[in-house]
XYZ file of C-alpha atoms in Angstrom:
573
model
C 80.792 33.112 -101.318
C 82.113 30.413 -99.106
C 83.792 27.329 -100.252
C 81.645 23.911 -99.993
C 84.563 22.946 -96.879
C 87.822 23.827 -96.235
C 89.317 22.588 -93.007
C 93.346 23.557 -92.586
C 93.897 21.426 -89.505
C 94.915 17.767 -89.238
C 91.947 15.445 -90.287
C 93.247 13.043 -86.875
C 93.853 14.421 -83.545
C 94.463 11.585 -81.015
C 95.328 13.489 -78.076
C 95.276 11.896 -75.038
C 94.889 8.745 -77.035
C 98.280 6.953 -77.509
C 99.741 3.525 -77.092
C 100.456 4.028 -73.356
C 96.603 5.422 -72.995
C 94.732 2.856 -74.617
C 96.386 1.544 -78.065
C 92.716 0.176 -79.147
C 92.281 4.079 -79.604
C 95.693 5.693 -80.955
C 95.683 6.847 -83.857
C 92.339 7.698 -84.433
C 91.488 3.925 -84.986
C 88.442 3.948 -83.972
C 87.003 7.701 -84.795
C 88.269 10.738 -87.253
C 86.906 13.608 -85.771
C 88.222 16.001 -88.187
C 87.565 14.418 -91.787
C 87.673 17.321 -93.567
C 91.108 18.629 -92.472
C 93.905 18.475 -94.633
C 96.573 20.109 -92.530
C 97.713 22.535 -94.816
C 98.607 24.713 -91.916
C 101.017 21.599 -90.371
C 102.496 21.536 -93.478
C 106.270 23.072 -94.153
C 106.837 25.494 -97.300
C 109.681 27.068 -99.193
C 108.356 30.026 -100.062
C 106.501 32.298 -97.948
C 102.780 32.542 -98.893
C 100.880 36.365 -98.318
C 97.664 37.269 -97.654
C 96.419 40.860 -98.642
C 93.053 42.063 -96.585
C 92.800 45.712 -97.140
C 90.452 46.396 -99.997
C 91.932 49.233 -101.084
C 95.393 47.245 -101.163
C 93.888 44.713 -103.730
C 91.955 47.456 -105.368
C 95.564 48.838 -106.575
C 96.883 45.554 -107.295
C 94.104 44.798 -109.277
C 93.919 48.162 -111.382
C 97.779 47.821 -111.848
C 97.299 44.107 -113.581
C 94.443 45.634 -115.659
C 96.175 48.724 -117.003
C 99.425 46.585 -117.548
C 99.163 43.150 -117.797
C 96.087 42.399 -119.349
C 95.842 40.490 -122.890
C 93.443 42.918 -125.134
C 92.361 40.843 -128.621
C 94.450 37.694 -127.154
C 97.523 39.729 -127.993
C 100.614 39.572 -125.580
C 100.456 43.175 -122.851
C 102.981 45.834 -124.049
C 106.026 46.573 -121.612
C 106.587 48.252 -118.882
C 104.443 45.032 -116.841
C 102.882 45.636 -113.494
C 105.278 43.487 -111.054
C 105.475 43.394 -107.000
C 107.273 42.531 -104.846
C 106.775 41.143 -100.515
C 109.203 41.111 -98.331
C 108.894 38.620 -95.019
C 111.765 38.104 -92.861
C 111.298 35.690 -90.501
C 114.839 34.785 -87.982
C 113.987 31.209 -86.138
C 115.078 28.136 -88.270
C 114.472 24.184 -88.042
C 112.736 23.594 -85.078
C 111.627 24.718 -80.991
C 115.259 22.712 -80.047
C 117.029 25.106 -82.642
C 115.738 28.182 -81.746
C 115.019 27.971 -78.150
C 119.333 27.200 -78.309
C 120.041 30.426 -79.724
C 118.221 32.094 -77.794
C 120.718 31.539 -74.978
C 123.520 32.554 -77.070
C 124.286 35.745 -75.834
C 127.228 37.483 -77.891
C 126.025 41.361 -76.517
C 124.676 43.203 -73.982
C 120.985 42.877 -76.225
C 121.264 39.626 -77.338
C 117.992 39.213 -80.060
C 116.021 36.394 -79.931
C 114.359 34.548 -82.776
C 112.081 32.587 -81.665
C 108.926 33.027 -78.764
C 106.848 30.569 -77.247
C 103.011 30.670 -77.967
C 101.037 31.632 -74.688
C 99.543 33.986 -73.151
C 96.854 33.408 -69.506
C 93.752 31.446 -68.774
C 90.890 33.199 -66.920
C 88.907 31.627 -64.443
C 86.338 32.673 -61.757
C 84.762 30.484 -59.061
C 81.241 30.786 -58.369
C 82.103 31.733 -54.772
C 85.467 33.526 -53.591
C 88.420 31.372 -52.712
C 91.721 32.755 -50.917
C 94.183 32.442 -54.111
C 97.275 33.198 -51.995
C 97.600 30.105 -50.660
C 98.472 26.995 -53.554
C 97.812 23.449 -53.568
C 94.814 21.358 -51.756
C 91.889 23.383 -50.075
C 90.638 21.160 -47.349
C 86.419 20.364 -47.682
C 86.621 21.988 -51.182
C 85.124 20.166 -54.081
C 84.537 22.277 -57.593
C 83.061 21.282 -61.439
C 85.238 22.535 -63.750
C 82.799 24.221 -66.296
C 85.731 24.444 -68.912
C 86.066 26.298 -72.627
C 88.852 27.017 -75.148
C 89.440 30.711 -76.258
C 92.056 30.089 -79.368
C 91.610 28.901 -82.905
C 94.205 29.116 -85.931
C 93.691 29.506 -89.779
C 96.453 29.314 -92.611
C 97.096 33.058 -91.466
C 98.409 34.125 -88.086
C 96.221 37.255 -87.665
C 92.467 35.745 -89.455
C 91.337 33.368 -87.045
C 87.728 34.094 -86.591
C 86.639 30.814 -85.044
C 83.265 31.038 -84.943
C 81.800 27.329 -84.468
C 85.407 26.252 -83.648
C 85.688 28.802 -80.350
C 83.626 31.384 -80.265
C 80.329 29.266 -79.748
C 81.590 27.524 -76.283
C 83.380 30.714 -75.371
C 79.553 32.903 -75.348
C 77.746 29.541 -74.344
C 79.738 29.379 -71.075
C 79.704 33.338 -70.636
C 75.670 33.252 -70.713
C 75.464 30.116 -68.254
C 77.878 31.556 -65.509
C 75.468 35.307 -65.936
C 72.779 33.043 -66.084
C 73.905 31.008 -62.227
C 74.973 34.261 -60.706
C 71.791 34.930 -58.819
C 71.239 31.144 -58.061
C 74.861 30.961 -56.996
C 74.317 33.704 -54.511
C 70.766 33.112 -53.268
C 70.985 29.573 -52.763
C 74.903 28.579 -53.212
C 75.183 24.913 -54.119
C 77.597 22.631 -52.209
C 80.642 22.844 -54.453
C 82.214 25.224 -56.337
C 81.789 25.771 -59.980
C 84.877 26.773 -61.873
C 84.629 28.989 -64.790
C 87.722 28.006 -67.301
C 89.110 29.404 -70.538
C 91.652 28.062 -71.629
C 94.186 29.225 -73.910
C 96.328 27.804 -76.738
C 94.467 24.674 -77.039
C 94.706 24.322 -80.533
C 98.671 23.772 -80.357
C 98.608 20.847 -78.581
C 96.659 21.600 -75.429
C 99.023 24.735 -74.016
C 96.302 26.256 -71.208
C 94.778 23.137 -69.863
C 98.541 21.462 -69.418
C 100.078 24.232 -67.751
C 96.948 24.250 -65.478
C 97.356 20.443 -64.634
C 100.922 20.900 -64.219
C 100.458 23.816 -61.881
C 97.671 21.758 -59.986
C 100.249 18.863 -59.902
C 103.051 21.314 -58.151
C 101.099 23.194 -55.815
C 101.268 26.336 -58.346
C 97.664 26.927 -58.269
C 94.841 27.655 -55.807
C 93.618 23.928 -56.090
C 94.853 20.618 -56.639
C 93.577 18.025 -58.972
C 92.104 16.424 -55.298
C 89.947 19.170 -55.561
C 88.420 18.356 -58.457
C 84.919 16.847 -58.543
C 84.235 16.820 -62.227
C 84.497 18.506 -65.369
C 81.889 19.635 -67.958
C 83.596 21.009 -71.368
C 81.782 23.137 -73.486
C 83.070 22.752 -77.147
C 81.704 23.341 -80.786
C 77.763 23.919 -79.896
C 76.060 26.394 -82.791
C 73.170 24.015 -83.776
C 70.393 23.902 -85.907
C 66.360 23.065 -85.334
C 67.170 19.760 -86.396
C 70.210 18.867 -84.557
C 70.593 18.126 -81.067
C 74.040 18.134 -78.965
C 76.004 14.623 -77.479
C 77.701 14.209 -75.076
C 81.004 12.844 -74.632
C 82.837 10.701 -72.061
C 86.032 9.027 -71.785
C 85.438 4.931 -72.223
C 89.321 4.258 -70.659
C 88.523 6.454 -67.161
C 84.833 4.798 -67.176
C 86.336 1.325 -66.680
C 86.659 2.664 -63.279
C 83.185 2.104 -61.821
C 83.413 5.518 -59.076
C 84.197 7.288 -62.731
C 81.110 5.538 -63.995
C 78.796 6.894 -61.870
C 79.299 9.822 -61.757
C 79.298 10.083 -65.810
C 76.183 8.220 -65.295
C 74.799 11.211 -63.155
C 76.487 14.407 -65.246
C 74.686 12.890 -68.142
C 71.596 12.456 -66.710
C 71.589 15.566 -65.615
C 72.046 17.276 -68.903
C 69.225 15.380 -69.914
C 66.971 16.618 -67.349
C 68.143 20.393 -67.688
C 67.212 19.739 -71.348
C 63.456 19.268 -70.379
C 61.020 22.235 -71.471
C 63.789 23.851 -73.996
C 64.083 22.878 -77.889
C 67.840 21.289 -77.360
C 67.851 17.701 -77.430
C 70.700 15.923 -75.743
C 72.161 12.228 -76.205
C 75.092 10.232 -75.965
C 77.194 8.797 -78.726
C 78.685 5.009 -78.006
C 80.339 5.030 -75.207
C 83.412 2.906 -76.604
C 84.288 6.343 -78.848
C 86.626 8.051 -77.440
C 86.804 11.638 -76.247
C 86.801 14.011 -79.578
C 89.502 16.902 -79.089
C 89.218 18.931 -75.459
C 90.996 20.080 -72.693
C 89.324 17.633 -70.609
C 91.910 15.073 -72.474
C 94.856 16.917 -70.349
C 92.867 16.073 -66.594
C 92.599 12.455 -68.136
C 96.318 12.336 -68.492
C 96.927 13.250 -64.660
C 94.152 10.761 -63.465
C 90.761 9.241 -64.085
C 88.088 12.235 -63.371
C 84.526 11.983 -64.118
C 83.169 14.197 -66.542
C 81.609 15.163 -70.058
C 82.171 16.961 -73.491
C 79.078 18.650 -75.121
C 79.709 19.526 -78.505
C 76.968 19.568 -81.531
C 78.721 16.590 -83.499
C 78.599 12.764 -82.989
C 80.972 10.804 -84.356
C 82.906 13.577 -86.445
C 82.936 17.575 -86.435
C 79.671 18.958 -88.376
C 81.872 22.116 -88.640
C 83.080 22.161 -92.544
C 85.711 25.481 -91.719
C 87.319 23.833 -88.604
C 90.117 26.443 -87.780
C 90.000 27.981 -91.177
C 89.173 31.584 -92.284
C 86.038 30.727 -93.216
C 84.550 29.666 -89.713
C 83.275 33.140 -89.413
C 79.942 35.264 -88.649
C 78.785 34.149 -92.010
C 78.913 30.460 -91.089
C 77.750 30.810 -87.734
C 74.478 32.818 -89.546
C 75.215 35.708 -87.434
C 73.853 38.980 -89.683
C 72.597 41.445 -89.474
C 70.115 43.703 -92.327
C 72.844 46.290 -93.918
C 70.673 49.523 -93.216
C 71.034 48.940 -89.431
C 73.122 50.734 -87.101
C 75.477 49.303 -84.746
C 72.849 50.246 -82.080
C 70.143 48.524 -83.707
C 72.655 45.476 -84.283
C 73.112 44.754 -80.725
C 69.269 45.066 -79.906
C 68.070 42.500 -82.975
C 68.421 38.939 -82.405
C 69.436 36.246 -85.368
C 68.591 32.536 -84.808
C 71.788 31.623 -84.078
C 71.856 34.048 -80.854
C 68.007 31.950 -80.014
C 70.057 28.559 -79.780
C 73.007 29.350 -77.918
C 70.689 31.092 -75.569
C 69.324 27.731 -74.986
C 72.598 25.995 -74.982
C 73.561 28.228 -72.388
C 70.537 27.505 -70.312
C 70.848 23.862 -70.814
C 74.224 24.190 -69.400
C 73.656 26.474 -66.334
C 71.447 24.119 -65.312
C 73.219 21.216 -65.499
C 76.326 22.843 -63.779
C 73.998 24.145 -61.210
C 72.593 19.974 -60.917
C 75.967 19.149 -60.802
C 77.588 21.140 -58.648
C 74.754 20.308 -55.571
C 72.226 22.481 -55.780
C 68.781 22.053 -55.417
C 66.594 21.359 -58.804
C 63.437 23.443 -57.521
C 65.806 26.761 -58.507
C 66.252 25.296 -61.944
C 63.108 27.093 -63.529
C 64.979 30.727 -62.388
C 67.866 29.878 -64.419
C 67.780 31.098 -67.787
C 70.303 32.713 -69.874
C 69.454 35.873 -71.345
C 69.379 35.777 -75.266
C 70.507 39.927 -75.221
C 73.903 39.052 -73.561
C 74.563 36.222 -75.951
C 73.846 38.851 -78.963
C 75.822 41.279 -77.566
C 78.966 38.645 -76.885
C 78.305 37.505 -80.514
C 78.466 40.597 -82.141
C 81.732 41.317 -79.980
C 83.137 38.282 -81.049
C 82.045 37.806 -84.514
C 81.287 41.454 -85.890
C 82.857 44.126 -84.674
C 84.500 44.425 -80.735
C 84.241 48.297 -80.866
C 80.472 49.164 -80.022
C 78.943 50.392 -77.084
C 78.255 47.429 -74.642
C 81.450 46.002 -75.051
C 82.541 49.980 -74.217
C 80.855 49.896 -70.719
C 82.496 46.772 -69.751
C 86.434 47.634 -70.067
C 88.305 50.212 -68.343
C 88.984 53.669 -69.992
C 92.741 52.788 -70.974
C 91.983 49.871 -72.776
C 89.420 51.366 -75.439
C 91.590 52.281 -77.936
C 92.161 48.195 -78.388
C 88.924 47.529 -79.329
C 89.059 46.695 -82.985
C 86.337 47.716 -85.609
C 86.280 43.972 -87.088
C 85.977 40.800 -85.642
C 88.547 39.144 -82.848
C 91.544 36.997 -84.095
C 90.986 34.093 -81.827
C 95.022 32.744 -82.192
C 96.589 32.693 -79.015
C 100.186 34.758 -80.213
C 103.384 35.228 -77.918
C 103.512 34.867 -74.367
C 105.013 38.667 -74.605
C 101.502 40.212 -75.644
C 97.982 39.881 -74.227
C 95.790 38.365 -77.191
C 92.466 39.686 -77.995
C 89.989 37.176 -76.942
C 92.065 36.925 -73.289
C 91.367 40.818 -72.349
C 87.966 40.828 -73.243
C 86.860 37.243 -72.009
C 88.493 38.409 -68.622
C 86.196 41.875 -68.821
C 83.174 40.025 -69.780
C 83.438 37.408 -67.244
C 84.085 39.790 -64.791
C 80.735 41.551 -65.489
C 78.770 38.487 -66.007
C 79.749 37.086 -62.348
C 80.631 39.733 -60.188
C 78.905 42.619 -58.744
C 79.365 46.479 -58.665
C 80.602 47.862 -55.068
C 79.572 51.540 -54.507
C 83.407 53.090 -54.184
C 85.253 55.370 -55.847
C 87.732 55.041 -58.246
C 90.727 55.561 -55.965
C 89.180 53.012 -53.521
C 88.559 50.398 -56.054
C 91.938 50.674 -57.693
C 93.769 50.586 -54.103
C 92.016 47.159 -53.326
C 94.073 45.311 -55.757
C 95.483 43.158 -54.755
C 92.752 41.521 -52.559
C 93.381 37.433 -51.310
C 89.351 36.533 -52.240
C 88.512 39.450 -54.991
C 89.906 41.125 -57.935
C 88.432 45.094 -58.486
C 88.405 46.726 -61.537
C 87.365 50.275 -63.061
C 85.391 50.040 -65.645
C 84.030 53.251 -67.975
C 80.760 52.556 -67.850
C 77.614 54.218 -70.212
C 77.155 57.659 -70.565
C 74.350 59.006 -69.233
C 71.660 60.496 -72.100
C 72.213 64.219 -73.332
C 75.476 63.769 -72.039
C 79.383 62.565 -73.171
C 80.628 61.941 -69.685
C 80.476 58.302 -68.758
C 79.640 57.341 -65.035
C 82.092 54.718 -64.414
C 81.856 51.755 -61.494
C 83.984 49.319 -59.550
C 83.370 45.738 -60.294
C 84.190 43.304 -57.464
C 84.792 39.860 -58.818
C 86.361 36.309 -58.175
C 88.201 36.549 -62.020
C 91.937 35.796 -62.178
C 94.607 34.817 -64.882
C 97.196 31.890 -64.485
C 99.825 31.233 -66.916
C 99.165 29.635 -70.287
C 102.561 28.541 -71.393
C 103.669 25.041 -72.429
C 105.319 23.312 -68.777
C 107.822 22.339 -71.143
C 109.807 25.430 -71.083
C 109.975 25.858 -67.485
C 111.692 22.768 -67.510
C 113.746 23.337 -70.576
C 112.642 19.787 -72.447
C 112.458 21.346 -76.148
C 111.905 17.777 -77.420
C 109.250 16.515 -75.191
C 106.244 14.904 -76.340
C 104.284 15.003 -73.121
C 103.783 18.754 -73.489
C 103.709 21.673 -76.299
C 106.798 22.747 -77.435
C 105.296 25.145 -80.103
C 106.975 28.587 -80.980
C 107.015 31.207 -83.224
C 109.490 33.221 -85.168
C 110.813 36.439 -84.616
C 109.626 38.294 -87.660
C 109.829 41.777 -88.964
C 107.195 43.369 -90.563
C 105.914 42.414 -93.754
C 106.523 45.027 -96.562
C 105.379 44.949 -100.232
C 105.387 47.630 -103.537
C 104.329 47.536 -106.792
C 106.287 48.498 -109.893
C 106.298 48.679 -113.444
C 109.177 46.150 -115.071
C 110.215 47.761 -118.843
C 111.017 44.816 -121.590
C 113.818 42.890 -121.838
C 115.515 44.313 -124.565
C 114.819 47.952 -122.709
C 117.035 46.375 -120.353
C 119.357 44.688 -122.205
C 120.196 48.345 -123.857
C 120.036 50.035 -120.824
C 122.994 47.870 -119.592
C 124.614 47.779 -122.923
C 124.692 52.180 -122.796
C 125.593 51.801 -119.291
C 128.300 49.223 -119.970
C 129.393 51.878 -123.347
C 129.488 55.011 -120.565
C 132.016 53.046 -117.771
C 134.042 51.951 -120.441
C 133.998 54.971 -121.617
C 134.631 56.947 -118.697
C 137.765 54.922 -117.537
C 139.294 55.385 -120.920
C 138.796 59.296 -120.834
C 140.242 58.503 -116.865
C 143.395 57.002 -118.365
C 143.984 59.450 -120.892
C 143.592 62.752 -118.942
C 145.540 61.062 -115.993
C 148.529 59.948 -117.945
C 148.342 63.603 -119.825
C 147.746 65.659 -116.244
C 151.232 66.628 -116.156
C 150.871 68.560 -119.760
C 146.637 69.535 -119.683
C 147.240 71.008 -116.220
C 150.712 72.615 -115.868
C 151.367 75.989 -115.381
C 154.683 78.104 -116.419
C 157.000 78.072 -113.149
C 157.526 81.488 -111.730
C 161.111 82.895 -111.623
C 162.726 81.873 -108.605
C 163.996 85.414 -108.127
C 160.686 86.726 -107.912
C 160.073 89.432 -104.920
C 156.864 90.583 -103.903
């Protein structure tokens, strides 16, 4: 049973909001978006705190208290006591500045480190091909950013389920760019929409500013130039009787080009709301933007554009970034004498309102991007894909669609539970990365009729990526018919700016890391009574006092216990 609300993260998260910004806003003076948080997770303990998953793990644990430890008739338990005991070993200390330092210490030819930075790669995918070779501005190029996060945190490293937090936008903006793929094609719109995940948002905006950075330094296909708008898709799971608002910066709208062309975004998620039951407002425009990547394009320059999230003035969400924002929030279930199969075919109301979430969105971006409203009524987002994505996400990432979608190699990674949304170590791919960068792939792209050899020698391409996917097995048979899947999906970098240029102490970018840890052991044991002990070491004590007085004594005697009548010194053999 879940908890009435437990939110780890900081209840006030000014971002982009300091003095420098707008001080009428720092600080969270005017809005607490988070006001459930107590930032337990931001907090620094002495003692390392455990948590124990595996049923069959607390199944022991509990039968060892029971048999051992247990009062019976409110009498004290009788020795030996069930005891354990967890090892964690963690080797960073103090801070990013400490660690990062030693690091570069190199006393051997394999120095160790002790510390990583958190990263890993954004995905993106433009709605029509662009020549990624070259960096920096694209002349006559104009794109929406259509932008979503793909990490959450918990108190735990490896339980981050984010359902509301991440998941929602992640599967709302999947949907809307399958849902635009035909439109896109058919009758292209004048700019360029720009599928976005980014990664590592929750520490301090990691994906989004290494993105801006890059865009800043010629380091990426576009430059911030380029940039016509941005529309950020953020916590949207809502019920029959909420609606969604939408969110604009009040310090860039000063700016009267800015204005308008919030003015026009928002009207045109109004419009794309018409004829689906998803009502759309704005909140007062003197609030300021509520936690988003968008908040890291602000910082580089006044750009129009909007956050649509399901909350007004603070986060509906009561699990933000905890353990418990999970399929059981989010409503996503499924009746217990189903198959996995028959899972991924039914539909809960929760997959019924992102579908028209995702809708809502597609058409906006499609309004938004150019393109002409009489194709609006053919864009719909198709409520199957969002169950599938959902059950991915939020159930189980090992089931048959999902298995059609990857390449052979990478099936064994599928997990049977649901993804851990936190973003890890630059040195490994996270979860939610791999398979957002598969699904997009499939939900944009098409399927180009060439063999495997030929679709695996087109990499690298300057206006596609190809990939091999497995593909569905044919029925009576075990042999899956695989395909090559041409699309416009790449990865950049997702790691804090601050690295590359060595500022450890910066507060314009993230400087988080994590420790270099070995892996967590634990055993259980029975503990005998103190005075057990107590003559243990007194016998033990007895026997080594013992034994060095028989030492002494047969030592100082050798010469007379161990001597042997000399032989004549005549004797001849």
């Amino acid at each position: 049973m879940l908890p009435e609300s437990t939110s780890f993260n900081l209840f006030c998260s000014s971002g982009v909001y300091t003095e420098n910004y707008d001080p009428t806003l720092a600080h969270c003076n005017a809005t607490v978006w988070n006001p459930l948080g107590n930032g337990l997770a931001y907090e620094e303990f002495d003692f390392p705190i455990f948590s124990v998953k595996d049923d069959n793990d607390t199944r022991v644990i509990r039968q060892c208290y029971q048999d051992h430890n247990r009062r019976v008739n409110g009498s004290n338990p009788q020795f030996p006591l069930c005891a354990m005991q967890l090892r964690s070993s963690m080797s960073a200390v103090t801070n990013t500045a400490t660690c990062k330092r030693r690091n570069d210490i190199n006393f051997s030819l394999t120095p160790d480190r002790v510390c990583d930075e958190l990263g890993d790669f954004n995905i993106w995918a433009s709605s029509r091909p662009m020549n990624t070779t070259t960096k920096g501005h694209k002349e006559f190029e104009s794109v929406v950013i259509a932008a979503a996060r793909m990490d959450s945190r918990s108190f735990f490293f490896d339980i981050a389920p984010g359902a509301e937090s991440t998941a929602s936008g992640i599967v709302t903006l999947l949907a809307a760019a399958h849902a635009l793929r035909r439109a896109t094609q058919e009758a292209p719109p004048n700019r360029t929409i720009l599928y976005t995940f980014f990664q590592g948002e929750t520490f301090d905006y990691i994906g989004s500013s290494r993105m801006v950075y890059d865009m800043e330094n010629n380091q990426f296909p576009l430059d911030l130039d380029n940039i016509h708008s941005v529309l950020e898709v953020s916590q949207v799971y809502i019920l029959i009787y909420l609606g969604l608002w939408l969110h604009s910066d009040p310090v860039s709208r000063k700016n009267s080009s800015v204005k308008e062309e919030v003015e026009k975004l928002v009207n045109g998620l109004k419009s794309a709301s018409a004829g689906l039951n998803v009502s759309v407002d704005e909140p007062d425009v003197s609030q300021p933007l509520p936690p988003s990547s968008f908040q890291r394009f602000l910082l580089a320059r006044p750009i129009p554009g909007v956050v649509i999230g399901n909350y007004r003035s603070s986060f509906t969400n009561r699990y933000y970034e905890s353990m418990y924002d999970n399929a059981e929030y989010l409503n996503v279930s499924y009746p217990e004498n189903m198959t996995s199969e028959e899972q991924l075919e039914h539909f809960p109301e929760t997959v019924k309102t992102l579908t028209e979430v995702a809708t809502l969105v597609a058409r906006a971006l499609y309004v938004q991007a150019g393109g002409n409203e009489t194709q609006l009524a053919n864009i719909t987002a198709d409520p199957q894909i969002v169950n599938q994505m959902l059950y991915s996400f939020l159930v189980r990432a090992n089931n048959s669609w999902l298995q059609q979608l990857v390449p052979t190699d990478f099936t064994n990674h599928l997990a049977d539970r649901p993804t851990n949304f936190y973003v890890g170590v630059i040195q490994y791919f996270s979860e939610p990365t791999t398979l957002v960068q598969y699904m997009l792939a499939n939900m944009t792209g098409s399927v180009v009729n060439v063999t495997q050899e030929d679709c695996q020698k087109k990499i690298p391409n300057i206006l596609y990526t190809y990939m091999w996917v497995q593909g569905a097995a044919p029925p009576n048979s075990t042999e899956r018919e695989g395909f090559c899947v041409r699309s416009t999906v790449h990865r950049s970098i997702a790691v804090s700016p601050a690295f590359e240029l060595h500022e450890y102490t910066t507060s314009n970018y993230s400087t988080w890391t994590e420790s270099v840890w070995k892996p967590i052991t634990g055993r259980i044991f029975l503990v005998a009574s103190h005075d057990l002990e107590m003559l243990t070491l007194g016998v033990g004590i007895t026997v080594l006092l013992t034994s060095l007085v028989l030492t002494y004594v047969i030592s100082s005697k050798a010469d007379i216990l161990f001597s042997s009548g000399r032989e004549p010194t005549s004797a001849t053999y």
